[in-house]
Amino acid sequence: MNLLNKFLLPPEKTAHAVEVDKIFNFINVSSLILLAGIVVAILYFVIKYRRKSENDMPPVIRENVKLEITWTVVPMILVFFIFGWGFQSFMKIHTPPDNTYEIHVTGQQWLWRFTYPNGATSTGDLHVPVNRPVKLIMESNDVIHSFFVPDFRIKQDVLPNRYTELWFNVKETGESDLFCAEYCGTGHSDMTGKVIAQSEDDFQNWLASAKSPQKNSNMSPAEYGKQLVQQNACLTCHSLDGSEKVGPTWKGLWGRTVTLSNGNTLKADADYIHESIVDPKAKVVEGFNPVMPSFKGQLNDDQINAIIQFIKQQ
Ligand code: CUA
């Protein structure tokens, strides 16, 4: 089975993954055996019972009780076995143990935001400690998203106005891809991130630094802005190279004359960019949809100024 995993499946980074793969491989292998058996039988019968002459008439067979019972009962045993096995691990995956480490997950078009028990937040990337059960409590700010980490073999819809949960226990440090697995609009395919599994010490250090994202003393405002831009996943929707993504590019934005969706024009200055961060729907650029979430309350004035300094350089 390990050989199969190497070729077909992503690495097994949680106990759930090992469990899920066992069933998956069992279904795969038993289906292959059945397929081979059926194909061989078809070929054999096609040759053995082929029409041999013009007046060759086959006998009329109405029923064969033994045969019919066999082909009903055998697959039934098989599917009940798979159901029982699958149900057992489904319950395990959906029943978090006591004393989990709880992280709140918010999905919105088009990013993931994580809030940790100490108040720290991260966007895009989820940090977790290894060898400790972690529970995610998830909700959406807008439409249905789906939280999917292939390495962990977990996937769960994330809904507006309702909490859904997931739990896992990562076995070793490392990074895993995180996807949104429910089509949620234009930026759906960019709604990705990493799950970063860290040792308990590294995780606690990260947690402390994420709690108070401070501009460190030898950092210029623009460098601080760049860090904030990364933390808030701004570049999911805004490019720095002139290409148009979900939102307008930042390349050459500063000082440019911008045409808005209502036909007005204005010069991109600090006031305009500041307003567009806290109230993105106030002035929408012509040709773009009003889809940006507000960062009001998530970025303070210092941080917004730092981002403006970063945009100025583009
Ligand atoms: Cu969120 Cu697709």
Short mmCIF file of C-alpha atoms in Angstrom, two decimals, residues 21-311:
data_model
loop_
_atom_site.label_atom_id
_atom_site.label_comp_id
_atom_site.label_asym_id
_atom_site.label_seq_id
_atom_site.Cartn_x
_atom_site.Cartn_y
_atom_site.Cartn_z
CA ASP A 21 -5.89 5.83 2.46
CA LYS A 22 -6.41 2.30 3.76
CA ILE A 23 -10.08 2.39 2.80
CA PHE A 24 -9.39 4.22 -0.43
CA ASN A 25 -6.81 1.65 -1.47
CA PHE A 26 -9.06 -1.23 -0.44
CA ILE A 27 -11.88 0.13 -2.62
CA ASN A 28 -9.47 0.76 -5.47
CA VAL A 29 -7.89 -2.69 -5.36
CA SER A 30 -11.17 -4.60 -4.89
CA SER A 31 -12.69 -2.62 -7.80
CA LEU A 32 -9.72 -3.56 -9.96
CA ILE A 33 -10.07 -7.24 -9.05
CA LEU A 34 -13.81 -7.14 -9.87
CA LEU A 35 -13.14 -5.29 -13.11
CA ALA A 36 -10.56 -7.86 -14.16
CA GLY A 37 -12.92 -10.73 -13.26
CA ILE A 38 -15.81 -9.21 -15.20
CA VAL A 39 -13.72 -8.45 -18.28
CA VAL A 40 -12.27 -11.95 -18.33
CA ALA A 41 -15.78 -13.50 -17.97
CA ILE A 42 -17.12 -11.30 -20.78
CA LEU A 43 -14.30 -12.28 -23.13
CA TYR A 44 -14.68 -15.97 -22.24
CA PHE A 45 -18.47 -15.96 -22.80
CA VAL A 46 -18.22 -13.97 -26.01
CA ILE A 47 -15.99 -16.65 -27.47
CA LYS A 48 -17.60 -19.71 -25.91
CA TYR A 49 -21.22 -18.79 -26.70
CA ARG A 50 -20.71 -17.05 -30.02
CA ARG A 51 -23.18 -17.90 -32.82
CA LYS A 52 -21.63 -20.76 -34.71
CA SER A 53 -24.04 -21.20 -37.64
CA GLU A 54 -27.12 -19.57 -39.25
CA ASN A 55 -29.60 -21.83 -37.40
CA ASP A 56 -27.80 -21.74 -34.08
CA MET A 57 -30.58 -20.94 -31.53
CA PRO A 58 -29.65 -20.43 -27.87
CA PRO A 59 -31.79 -22.12 -25.20
CA VAL A 60 -34.24 -19.87 -23.28
CA ILE A 61 -33.08 -19.50 -19.69
CA ARG A 62 -35.63 -17.82 -17.39
CA GLU A 63 -33.78 -17.75 -14.11
CA ASN A 64 -30.91 -19.13 -12.13
CA VAL A 65 -31.65 -18.61 -8.45
CA LYS A 66 -28.26 -19.66 -7.14
CA LEU A 67 -26.43 -17.34 -9.50
CA GLU A 68 -28.74 -14.40 -8.77
CA ILE A 69 -28.39 -14.81 -5.00
CA THR A 70 -24.61 -14.98 -5.35
CA TRP A 71 -24.30 -11.80 -7.38
CA THR A 72 -26.62 -9.98 -4.99
CA VAL A 73 -25.19 -11.19 -1.70
CA VAL A 74 -21.47 -11.01 -2.47
CA PRO A 75 -21.42 -7.34 -3.54
CA MET A 76 -23.80 -6.53 -0.69
CA ILE A 77 -21.36 -7.97 1.85
CA LEU A 78 -18.60 -5.98 0.19
CA VAL A 79 -20.43 -2.63 0.24
CA PHE A 80 -21.66 -3.14 3.81
CA PHE A 81 -18.11 -3.90 4.86
CA ILE A 82 -16.89 -0.71 3.15
CA PHE A 83 -19.74 1.26 4.72
CA GLY A 84 -18.97 0.00 8.22
CA TRP A 85 -15.28 0.66 7.88
CA GLY A 86 -15.83 4.07 6.32
CA PHE A 87 -18.42 5.08 8.91
CA GLN A 88 -16.06 4.18 11.71
CA SER A 89 -13.29 6.43 10.43
CA PHE A 90 -15.79 9.13 9.43
CA MET A 91 -16.88 9.28 13.08
CA LYS A 92 -13.27 9.39 14.24
CA ILE A 93 -12.49 12.27 11.89
CA HIS A 94 -15.58 14.15 13.01
CA THR A 95 -15.23 13.60 16.75
CA PRO A 96 -12.46 15.79 18.14
CA PRO A 97 -10.86 14.60 21.38
CA ASP A 98 -10.95 16.76 24.52
CA ASN A 99 -8.35 19.48 25.00
CA THR A 100 -7.94 20.39 21.37
CA TYR A 101 -6.18 23.57 20.38
CA GLU A 102 -8.94 25.69 18.81
CA ILE A 103 -8.42 27.98 15.85
CA HIS A 104 -11.19 30.02 14.24
CA VAL A 105 -11.26 30.04 10.46
CA THR A 106 -13.01 32.63 8.35
CA GLY A 107 -13.44 32.11 4.64
CA GLN A 108 -14.26 35.06 2.44
CA GLN A 109 -13.85 35.98 -1.20
CA TRP A 110 -10.95 35.23 -1.64
CA LEU A 111 -8.84 34.50 1.34
CA TRP A 112 -8.63 32.47 4.52
CA ARG A 113 -8.22 34.25 7.85
CA PHE A 114 -7.22 32.43 11.02
CA THR A 115 -7.71 33.64 14.58
CA TYR A 116 -5.75 31.98 17.37
CA PRO A 117 -6.74 31.76 21.06
CA ASN A 118 -4.36 34.57 22.07
CA GLY A 119 -5.96 36.97 19.58
CA ALA A 120 -3.25 36.65 16.94
CA THR A 121 -4.43 36.40 13.35
CA SER A 122 -2.93 35.22 10.08
CA THR A 123 -4.19 35.42 6.54
CA GLY A 124 -3.57 32.81 3.86
CA ASP A 125 -1.30 30.61 5.96
CA LEU A 126 -2.46 28.54 8.91
CA HIS A 127 0.14 27.86 11.60
CA VAL A 128 -0.36 24.77 13.77
CA PRO A 129 1.67 22.93 16.41
CA VAL A 130 2.67 19.33 15.66
CA ASN A 131 1.64 16.32 17.74
CA ARG A 132 -1.27 18.16 19.26
CA PRO A 133 -4.92 17.82 18.25
CA VAL A 134 -6.07 21.01 16.55
CA LYS A 135 -9.73 21.87 16.05
CA LEU A 136 -10.87 24.34 13.43
CA ILE A 137 -14.12 26.22 13.96
CA MET A 138 -15.05 27.61 10.59
CA GLU A 139 -17.49 30.10 9.12
CA SER A 140 -17.82 32.17 5.99
CA ASN A 141 -18.31 35.91 5.59
CA ASP A 142 -20.05 35.57 2.26
CA VAL A 143 -20.62 32.49 0.10
CA ILE A 144 -19.90 28.77 0.56
CA HIS A 145 -16.22 27.88 0.59
CA SER A 146 -14.59 24.56 1.35
CA PHE A 147 -11.51 24.00 3.47
CA PHE A 148 -9.35 21.31 1.89
CA VAL A 149 -5.91 20.05 2.90
CA PRO A 150 -5.03 17.04 0.71
CA ASP A 151 -2.06 16.00 2.87
CA PHE A 152 -4.38 15.69 5.87
CA ARG A 153 -7.24 14.07 3.88
CA ILE A 154 -9.72 16.54 5.33
CA LYS A 155 -12.28 18.64 3.51
CA GLN A 156 -15.24 20.50 4.94
CA ASP A 157 -17.64 23.10 3.59
CA VAL A 158 -17.41 26.53 5.19
CA LEU A 159 -20.81 28.20 5.35
CA PRO A 160 -22.21 31.63 6.11
CA ASN A 161 -24.28 31.81 9.33
CA ARG A 162 -23.29 28.36 10.53
CA TYR A 163 -20.19 26.87 12.16
CA THR A 164 -18.56 23.76 10.83
CA GLU A 165 -15.67 21.92 12.43
CA LEU A 166 -12.66 19.84 11.56
CA TRP A 167 -9.88 18.42 13.63
CA PHE A 168 -6.50 16.84 12.92
CA ASN A 169 -3.19 16.02 14.53
CA VAL A 170 -0.15 16.67 12.36
CA LYS A 171 2.62 14.13 12.79
CA GLU A 172 5.66 16.11 11.67
CA THR A 173 6.76 19.66 10.91
CA GLY A 174 6.46 20.93 7.37
CA GLU A 175 4.19 22.73 4.95
CA SER A 176 1.04 21.46 3.27
CA ASP A 177 -1.11 23.05 0.59
CA LEU A 178 -4.46 24.45 1.52
CA PHE A 179 -7.19 24.92 -1.08
CA CYS A 180 -10.70 26.23 -1.36
CA ALA A 181 -12.60 23.30 -2.86
CA GLU A 182 -15.94 24.96 -3.58
CA TYR A 183 -16.30 27.31 -6.53
CA CYS A 184 -16.82 30.71 -4.90
CA GLY A 185 -16.36 33.25 -7.67
CA THR A 186 -13.69 34.81 -9.84
CA GLY A 187 -10.85 34.47 -7.35
CA HIS A 188 -11.68 30.89 -6.28
CA SER A 189 -8.54 29.35 -7.77
CA ASP A 190 -6.39 31.90 -5.92
CA MET A 191 -7.96 31.09 -2.57
CA THR A 192 -5.03 28.99 -1.50
CA GLY A 193 -2.53 28.96 1.31
CA LYS A 194 -0.24 26.76 3.35
CA VAL A 195 -0.70 24.89 6.57
CA ILE A 196 2.58 25.36 8.39
CA ALA A 197 3.14 22.71 11.05
CA GLN A 198 5.73 23.82 13.59
CA SER A 199 7.34 22.39 16.70
CA GLU A 200 5.71 23.60 19.90
CA ASP A 201 8.54 26.12 20.54
CA ASP A 202 8.53 27.54 17.02
CA PHE A 203 4.76 27.73 17.11
CA GLN A 204 4.69 29.61 20.41
CA ASN A 205 7.31 32.05 19.11
CA TRP A 206 5.35 32.63 15.94
CA LEU A 207 2.16 33.07 17.95
CA ALA A 208 3.75 35.75 20.12
CA SER A 209 5.07 37.66 17.11
CA ALA A 210 1.78 37.37 15.23
CA LYS A 211 -0.17 38.71 18.18
CA SER A 212 1.45 42.12 17.91
CA PRO A 213 2.68 42.65 14.36
CA GLN A 214 5.16 45.40 15.15
CA LYS A 215 7.23 47.34 12.77
CA ASN A 216 10.69 46.41 13.90
CA SER A 217 13.00 49.34 14.40
CA ASN A 218 15.28 48.92 11.38
CA MET A 219 12.43 48.44 8.95
CA SER A 220 11.41 51.25 6.62
CA PRO A 221 7.68 52.03 6.34
CA ALA A 222 7.65 50.54 2.85
CA GLU A 223 9.27 47.30 4.10
CA TYR A 224 6.70 47.13 6.88
CA GLY A 225 4.03 47.74 4.24
CA LYS A 226 5.37 44.86 2.16
CA GLN A 227 5.13 42.56 5.17
CA LEU A 228 1.54 43.65 5.81
CA VAL A 229 0.66 43.14 2.16
CA GLN A 230 1.93 39.57 2.42
CA GLN A 231 0.18 38.92 5.74
CA ASN A 232 -3.13 40.14 4.36
CA ALA A 233 -2.86 38.30 1.03
CA CYS A 234 -3.42 41.55 -0.94
CA LEU A 235 -1.49 40.14 -3.88
CA THR A 236 -4.09 37.43 -4.42
CA CYS A 237 -6.12 40.09 -6.21
CA HIS A 238 -3.64 42.90 -6.98
CA SER A 239 -0.56 42.37 -9.12
CA LEU A 240 2.74 44.25 -8.97
CA ASP A 241 3.68 43.55 -12.58
CA GLY A 242 0.88 45.36 -14.42
CA SER A 243 -1.31 42.31 -15.05
CA GLU A 244 -4.97 42.71 -14.18
CA LYS A 245 -6.26 40.16 -11.69
CA VAL A 246 -9.47 40.40 -9.67
CA GLY A 247 -8.48 43.95 -8.71
CA PRO A 248 -6.47 46.67 -10.45
CA THR A 249 -2.68 46.31 -10.55
CA TRP A 250 -0.55 48.37 -8.18
CA LYS A 251 2.12 48.93 -10.77
CA GLY A 252 2.34 52.65 -11.45
CA LEU A 253 -0.83 53.21 -9.43
CA TRP A 254 0.55 56.04 -7.35
CA GLY A 255 -0.32 59.37 -8.95
CA ARG A 256 -2.09 57.75 -11.90
CA THR A 257 -5.43 59.12 -13.09
CA VAL A 258 -8.06 56.50 -12.30
CA THR A 259 -11.45 56.20 -14.01
CA LEU A 260 -14.19 55.01 -11.68
CA SER A 261 -17.21 52.89 -12.51
CA ASN A 262 -19.45 55.97 -12.36
CA GLY A 263 -17.33 57.69 -15.01
CA ASN A 264 -15.60 60.13 -12.65
CA THR A 265 -11.84 60.37 -12.61
CA LEU A 266 -9.46 61.02 -9.77
CA LYS A 267 -5.78 60.94 -9.00
CA ALA A 268 -4.62 57.94 -6.95
CA ASP A 269 -3.33 59.59 -3.79
CA ALA A 270 -3.04 58.62 -0.12
CA ASP A 271 -6.65 59.57 0.67
CA TYR A 272 -8.00 57.48 -2.18
CA ILE A 273 -5.93 54.41 -1.30
CA HIS A 274 -6.73 54.75 2.40
CA GLU A 275 -10.45 54.92 1.58
CA SER A 276 -10.19 51.96 -0.78
CA ILE A 277 -8.72 49.83 2.02
CA VAL A 278 -11.31 50.66 4.69
CA ASP A 279 -14.32 51.17 2.38
CA PRO A 280 -13.50 49.40 -0.89
CA LYS A 281 -16.95 49.80 -2.38
CA ALA A 282 -16.97 53.61 -2.11
CA LYS A 283 -14.94 54.17 -5.29
CA VAL A 284 -14.70 51.20 -7.62
CA VAL A 285 -12.38 51.34 -10.61
CA GLU A 286 -14.03 51.07 -14.01
CA GLY A 287 -14.07 47.52 -15.33
CA PHE A 288 -13.78 45.84 -11.91
CA ASN A 289 -16.41 44.29 -9.66
CA PRO A 290 -16.99 45.64 -6.12
CA VAL A 291 -15.77 42.45 -4.43
CA MET A 292 -12.97 43.58 -2.12
CA PRO A 293 -13.62 43.01 1.60
CA SER A 294 -13.12 45.94 3.96
CA PHE A 295 -9.99 45.91 6.12
CA LYS A 296 -11.53 48.38 8.57
CA GLY A 297 -10.61 47.33 12.09
CA GLN A 298 -8.02 44.87 10.82
CA LEU A 299 -5.43 47.44 9.79
CA ASN A 300 -4.74 50.56 11.83
CA ASP A 301 -3.73 53.93 10.34
CA ASP A 302 0.00 53.26 10.80
CA GLN A 303 -0.31 50.00 8.95
CA ILE A 304 -2.39 51.53 6.15
CA ASN A 305 0.23 54.28 5.78
CA ALA A 306 2.94 51.63 5.53
CA ILE A 307 0.99 49.87 2.77
CA ILE A 308 0.60 53.19 0.94
CA GLN A 309 4.38 53.67 1.15
CA PHE A 310 4.82 50.22 -0.36
CA ILE A 311 2.32 50.96 -3.18
#
